[in-house]
Amino acid sequence: MPATPSLSLFGFGAFGQLLARHLAPAFPLTICDPCPKAQQQARDLGLRCVSPQEAARADILILALPLSRIGPLLEQIAPHLHPGQMVLDVCSVKEEPVRLMQALLPEGVEILGTHPMFGPASAATGLQGAQVVLCPVRGRGWRRLGAYLRARHGLKVLRATAEEHDTEAALSQGLTHLLGHVLADIGPAPRIRTRSFEMMMAALEMVAGDAPEVYEAVTRANRHVAPLRARLVAALNAEGAAGEGGR
């Protein structure tokens, strides 16, 4: 892979735009997104929009897409890939996209699962100190990428398997999103509140504005969330029973 690899970004939604702002100054970057509005937004930033076939020629292909679109795209671009390229995803879950990449990408193409543990809202003031998880699957290029992310953007790089990621993210992310949606449905924040309540609500509000596909991914596509949800419900029921018994 060249010293300054070319990048193709598949998907130019809110997170794709965040990636482009940080990557375009340092790398040759092209955008692939079928949405006319997204294409115009990319051109407004001086970025070139290309077809999937042309985007597949880049040294590193970044899939900033909802999980449901990963499989069809991989099938479309796989015939155009060659050994030495790297394909990575930025989905909020890791086991399923990694499985798809292993099944659909040709031998010799490096595979890396990644999860930037930040979004447009939390990264509004910069990336310094934020976490990114790397799940290496095939190839060694992930080491160079990790070193770049540490040195250039000040990110805290964590290495994990896809299963380790999803197991831990089920608690740190899956339940957070569930609680955020549940509390939003209960009603507006009360006028009488403690500082601890305000801090909790501020944290939950950071995920309340995430796109629906992100919520679906972190709460339903992660197989480790359902058992945690069941444990939470059981614990709440036990607390309720204990309270009733104490009357």
Tab-separated table of C-alpha atoms in Angstrom:
chain	number	residue	atom	x	y	z
A	1	MET	CA	0.000	0.000	0.000
A	2	PRO	CA	1.401	3.452	-0.897
A	3	ALA	CA	2.665	5.909	1.705
A	4	THR	CA	-0.422	8.066	1.138
A	5	PRO	CA	-3.216	5.638	0.238
A	6	SER	CA	-6.267	6.697	-1.720
A	7	LEU	CA	-9.595	6.435	0.099
A	8	SER	CA	-13.146	5.825	-1.074
A	9	LEU	CA	-15.985	6.621	1.282
A	10	PHE	CA	-19.198	4.706	0.643
A	11	GLY	CA	-22.035	6.660	2.248
A	12	PHE	CA	-22.168	10.403	2.822
A	13	GLY	CA	-24.666	10.725	5.623
A	14	ALA	CA	-23.974	12.593	8.858
A	15	PHE	CA	-21.194	10.237	9.927
A	16	GLY	CA	-19.699	9.976	6.449
A	17	GLN	CA	-19.497	13.769	6.353
A	18	LEU	CA	-17.743	13.778	9.719
A	19	LEU	CA	-15.169	11.288	8.409
A	20	ALA	CA	-14.656	13.273	5.227
A	21	ARG	CA	-13.922	16.483	7.118
A	22	HIS	CA	-11.114	14.782	9.018
A	23	LEU	CA	-9.729	12.607	6.202
A	24	ALA	CA	-9.939	14.805	3.100
A	25	PRO	CA	-7.102	17.138	4.152
A	26	ALA	CA	-4.656	14.227	4.402
A	27	PHE	CA	-5.698	11.729	1.707
A	28	PRO	CA	-7.026	11.587	-1.851
A	29	LEU	CA	-10.710	10.958	-1.113
A	30	THR	CA	-13.657	10.101	-3.352
A	31	ILE	CA	-17.313	9.734	-2.363
A	32	CYS	CA	-19.775	7.083	-3.469
A	33	ASP	CA	-23.413	7.680	-2.548
A	34	PRO	CA	-26.459	7.270	-4.840
A	35	CYS	CA	-28.390	10.067	-3.103
A	36	PRO	CA	-28.410	13.288	-5.212
A	37	LYS	CA	-28.552	15.442	-2.087
A	38	ALA	CA	-25.525	13.661	-0.599
A	39	GLN	CA	-23.655	14.050	-3.880
A	40	GLN	CA	-24.336	17.778	-3.899
A	41	GLN	CA	-23.174	18.081	-0.296
A	42	ALA	CA	-19.957	16.295	-1.230
A	43	ARG	CA	-19.363	18.560	-4.230
A	44	ASP	CA	-19.993	21.608	-2.064
A	45	LEU	CA	-17.027	20.447	0.026
A	46	GLY	CA	-14.875	20.044	-3.066
A	47	LEU	CA	-15.066	16.242	-3.074
A	48	ARG	CA	-15.436	14.105	-6.177
A	49	CYS	CA	-18.357	11.677	-6.464
A	50	VAL	CA	-17.763	8.423	-8.335
A	51	SER	CA	-19.533	5.176	-9.210
A	52	PRO	CA	-19.178	2.057	-7.022
A	53	GLN	CA	-16.912	0.505	-9.656
A	54	GLU	CA	-14.554	3.491	-9.664
A	55	ALA	CA	-14.673	3.807	-5.885
A	56	ALA	CA	-13.628	0.151	-5.644
A	57	ARG	CA	-10.222	1.034	-7.110
A	58	ALA	CA	-9.068	2.922	-4.004
A	59	ASP	CA	-6.436	1.532	-1.668
A	60	ILE	CA	-8.790	1.749	1.333
A	61	LEU	CA	-12.569	1.418	1.081
A	62	ILE	CA	-14.585	2.773	4.017
A	63	LEU	CA	-18.152	1.524	4.363
A	64	ALA	CA	-20.099	4.229	6.223
A	65	LEU	CA	-23.446	2.588	5.557
A	66	PRO	CA	-26.321	1.094	7.541
A	67	LEU	CA	-25.816	-2.600	8.241
A	68	SER	CA	-28.682	-3.529	5.897
A	69	ARG	CA	-26.786	-2.069	2.920
A	70	ILE	CA	-23.400	-3.654	3.626
A	71	GLY	CA	-24.102	-7.059	2.042
A	72	PRO	CA	-25.537	-5.786	-1.256
A	73	LEU	CA	-22.681	-3.308	-1.660
A	74	LEU	CA	-20.016	-5.945	-0.987
A	75	GLU	CA	-21.563	-8.191	-3.622
A	76	GLN	CA	-21.491	-5.289	-6.078
A	77	ILE	CA	-17.875	-4.269	-5.556
A	78	ALA	CA	-16.227	-7.640	-4.794
A	79	PRO	CA	-15.505	-8.484	-8.470
A	80	HIS	CA	-13.575	-5.201	-8.822
A	81	LEU	CA	-11.260	-5.690	-5.831
A	82	HIS	CA	-7.713	-7.001	-5.823
A	83	PRO	CA	-5.201	-8.231	-3.229
A	84	GLY	CA	-3.582	-5.521	-1.141
A	85	GLN	CA	-6.640	-3.334	-0.794
A	86	MET	CA	-8.311	-2.836	2.574
A	87	VAL	CA	-12.051	-2.793	3.242
A	88	LEU	CA	-13.298	-1.533	6.586
A	89	ASP	CA	-16.707	-0.762	7.999
A	90	VAL	CA	-17.765	1.672	10.716
A	91	CYS	CA	-20.959	-0.058	11.861
A	92	SER	CA	-21.973	0.126	15.521
A	93	VAL	CA	-22.002	-3.677	15.707
A	94	LYS	CA	-19.159	-5.827	14.526
A	95	GLU	CA	-20.000	-9.521	14.321
A	96	GLU	CA	-22.410	-9.274	11.382
A	97	PRO	CA	-20.442	-6.892	9.133
A	98	VAL	CA	-17.284	-8.899	9.779
A	99	ARG	CA	-19.130	-12.083	8.832
A	100	LEU	CA	-20.348	-10.466	5.604
A	101	MET	CA	-16.902	-9.181	4.659
A	102	GLN	CA	-15.320	-12.576	5.278
A	103	ALA	CA	-17.983	-14.310	3.199
A	104	LEU	CA	-18.122	-11.898	0.258
A	105	LEU	CA	-14.684	-10.332	-0.203
A	106	PRO	CA	-12.004	-12.113	-2.262
A	107	GLU	CA	-8.857	-13.562	-0.741
A	108	GLY	CA	-5.993	-11.124	-0.416
A	109	VAL	CA	-8.217	-8.155	0.387
A	110	GLU	CA	-7.548	-6.973	3.922
A	111	ILE	CA	-10.587	-6.828	6.225
A	112	LEU	CA	-10.945	-4.586	9.250
A	113	GLY	CA	-13.963	-4.019	11.445
A	114	THR	CA	-13.957	-0.625	13.149
A	115	HIS	CA	-16.261	1.230	15.489
A	116	PRO	CA	-15.567	4.902	16.113
A	117	MET	CA	-17.094	5.422	19.568
A	118	PHE	CA	-18.235	8.927	18.706
A	119	GLY	CA	-20.607	10.673	16.346
A	120	PRO	CA	-21.289	14.123	14.902
A	121	ALA	CA	-22.675	15.373	18.228
A	122	SER	CA	-19.999	14.014	20.564
A	123	ALA	CA	-17.196	14.925	18.135
A	124	ALA	CA	-18.404	18.491	17.587
A	125	THR	CA	-15.461	19.865	19.561
A	126	GLY	CA	-12.866	17.459	18.135
A	127	LEU	CA	-11.692	13.865	18.270
A	128	GLN	CA	-8.944	14.180	20.880
A	129	GLY	CA	-9.316	11.448	23.504
A	130	ALA	CA	-12.260	9.709	21.826
A	131	GLN	CA	-12.179	5.937	21.425
A	132	VAL	CA	-12.081	3.892	18.246
A	133	VAL	CA	-12.230	0.098	18.309
A	134	LEU	CA	-10.326	-1.906	15.692
A	135	CYS	CA	-11.288	-5.526	15.032
A	136	PRO	CA	-8.594	-6.952	12.715
A	137	VAL	CA	-9.791	-9.852	10.578
A	138	ARG	CA	-7.370	-10.213	7.678
A	139	GLY	CA	-4.100	-8.430	6.915
A	140	ARG	CA	-1.653	-6.245	8.834
A	141	GLY	CA	-2.532	-2.779	7.560
A	142	TRP	CA	-4.656	-2.100	10.631
A	143	ARG	CA	-1.486	-1.455	12.661
A	144	ARG	CA	-0.492	1.431	10.424
A	145	LEU	CA	-4.036	2.799	10.523
A	146	GLY	CA	-4.112	2.598	14.310
A	147	ALA	CA	-0.800	4.452	14.568
A	148	TYR	CA	-2.126	7.187	12.259
A	149	LEU	CA	-5.323	7.631	14.277
A	150	ARG	CA	-3.342	7.982	17.502
A	151	ALA	CA	-0.739	10.385	16.136
A	152	ARG	CA	-2.873	12.559	13.844
A	153	HIS	CA	-6.226	12.678	15.635
A	154	GLY	CA	-5.373	11.818	19.254
A	155	LEU	CA	-7.770	8.894	19.310
A	156	LYS	CA	-7.592	6.173	21.914
A	157	VAL	CA	-7.285	2.976	19.857
A	158	LEU	CA	-8.625	-0.258	21.329
A	159	ARG	CA	-8.166	-3.679	19.752
A	160	ALA	CA	-10.833	-6.354	20.152
A	161	THR	CA	-12.407	-9.279	18.382
A	162	ALA	CA	-15.835	-8.683	16.866
A	163	GLU	CA	-17.424	-10.805	19.595
A	164	GLU	CA	-15.581	-8.969	22.370
A	165	HIS	CA	-16.731	-5.663	20.923
A	166	ASP	CA	-20.388	-6.644	20.672
A	167	THR	CA	-20.402	-8.167	24.153
A	168	GLU	CA	-19.091	-4.990	25.780
A	169	ALA	CA	-20.994	-2.579	23.519
A	170	ALA	CA	-24.255	-4.298	24.439
A	171	LEU	CA	-23.933	-2.712	27.871
A	172	SER	CA	-22.080	0.515	27.092
A	173	GLN	CA	-24.111	1.382	23.997
A	174	GLY	CA	-27.119	-0.918	23.578
A	175	LEU	CA	-28.680	-0.294	26.981
A	176	THR	CA	-27.802	3.409	26.792
A	177	HIS	CA	-29.835	3.768	23.605
A	178	LEU	CA	-32.709	1.744	25.060
A	179	LEU	CA	-32.844	3.887	28.190
A	180	GLY	CA	-32.605	7.070	26.161
A	181	HIS	CA	-35.623	6.126	24.045
A	182	VAL	CA	-37.632	4.886	27.014
A	183	LEU	CA	-37.074	8.051	29.045
A	184	ALA	CA	-37.884	10.217	26.023
A	185	ASP	CA	-41.227	8.400	25.714
A	186	ILE	CA	-42.082	8.941	29.395
A	187	GLY	CA	-42.293	12.687	28.943
A	188	PRO	CA	-40.401	15.982	29.314
A	189	ALA	CA	-37.755	16.397	32.012
A	190	PRO	CA	-39.231	17.528	35.334
A	191	ARG	CA	-38.720	21.051	36.634
A	192	ILE	CA	-37.604	19.701	39.999
A	193	ARG	CA	-34.424	17.732	39.456
A	194	THR	CA	-31.017	16.937	40.896
A	195	ARG	CA	-27.626	17.552	39.332
A	196	SER	CA	-27.138	13.801	38.936
A	197	PHE	CA	-30.413	13.621	36.976
A	198	GLU	CA	-29.274	16.447	34.690
A	199	MET	CA	-25.970	14.677	34.020
A	200	MET	CA	-27.758	11.420	33.221
A	201	MET	CA	-30.188	13.168	30.865
A	202	ALA	CA	-27.340	15.003	29.121
A	203	ALA	CA	-25.658	11.669	28.427
A	204	LEU	CA	-28.851	10.105	27.115
A	205	GLU	CA	-29.617	13.110	24.920
A	206	MET	CA	-26.348	12.467	23.066
A	207	VAL	CA	-27.841	9.258	21.640
A	208	ALA	CA	-31.460	10.401	21.347
A	209	GLY	CA	-30.785	12.147	18.045
A	210	ASP	CA	-29.067	9.186	16.366
A	211	ALA	CA	-30.491	7.955	13.087
A	212	PRO	CA	-33.094	5.152	13.328
A	213	GLU	CA	-30.738	2.684	11.649
A	214	VAL	CA	-28.128	3.296	14.379
A	215	TYR	CA	-30.719	2.585	17.074
A	216	GLU	CA	-31.786	-0.594	15.272
A	217	ALA	CA	-28.185	-1.754	14.933
A	218	VAL	CA	-27.114	-1.214	18.538
A	219	THR	CA	-30.309	-2.544	20.131
A	220	ARG	CA	-31.438	-5.327	17.775
A	221	ALA	CA	-28.545	-6.362	15.516
A	222	ASN	CA	-26.304	-6.984	18.525
A	223	ARG	CA	-27.234	-10.453	19.785
A	224	HIS	CA	-25.833	-9.666	23.233
A	225	VAL	CA	-28.344	-6.892	23.989
A	226	ALA	CA	-31.443	-9.087	24.430
A	227	PRO	CA	-30.054	-11.009	27.450
A	228	LEU	CA	-29.029	-7.719	29.081
A	229	ARG	CA	-32.470	-6.261	28.462
A	230	ALA	CA	-34.025	-9.331	30.107
A	231	ARG	CA	-31.720	-8.945	33.126
A	232	LEU	CA	-32.641	-5.262	33.419
A	233	VAL	CA	-36.364	-6.033	33.318
A	234	ALA	CA	-35.918	-8.799	35.895
A	235	ALA	CA	-33.950	-6.459	38.178
A	236	LEU	CA	-36.623	-3.745	37.908
A	237	ASN	CA	-39.342	-6.281	38.666
A	238	ALA	CA	-37.375	-7.536	41.660
A	239	GLU	CA	-36.992	-3.971	42.946
A	240	GLY	CA	-40.720	-3.442	42.531
A	241	ALA	CA	-41.547	-6.653	44.372
A	242	ALA	CA	-39.177	-5.732	47.197
A	243	GLY	CA	-40.803	-2.314	47.486
A	244	GLU	CA	-44.281	-3.838	47.620
A	245	GLY	CA	-43.146	-6.304	50.282
A	246	GLY	CA	-41.798	-3.534	52.464
A	247	ARG	CA	-45.138	-1.777	52.819
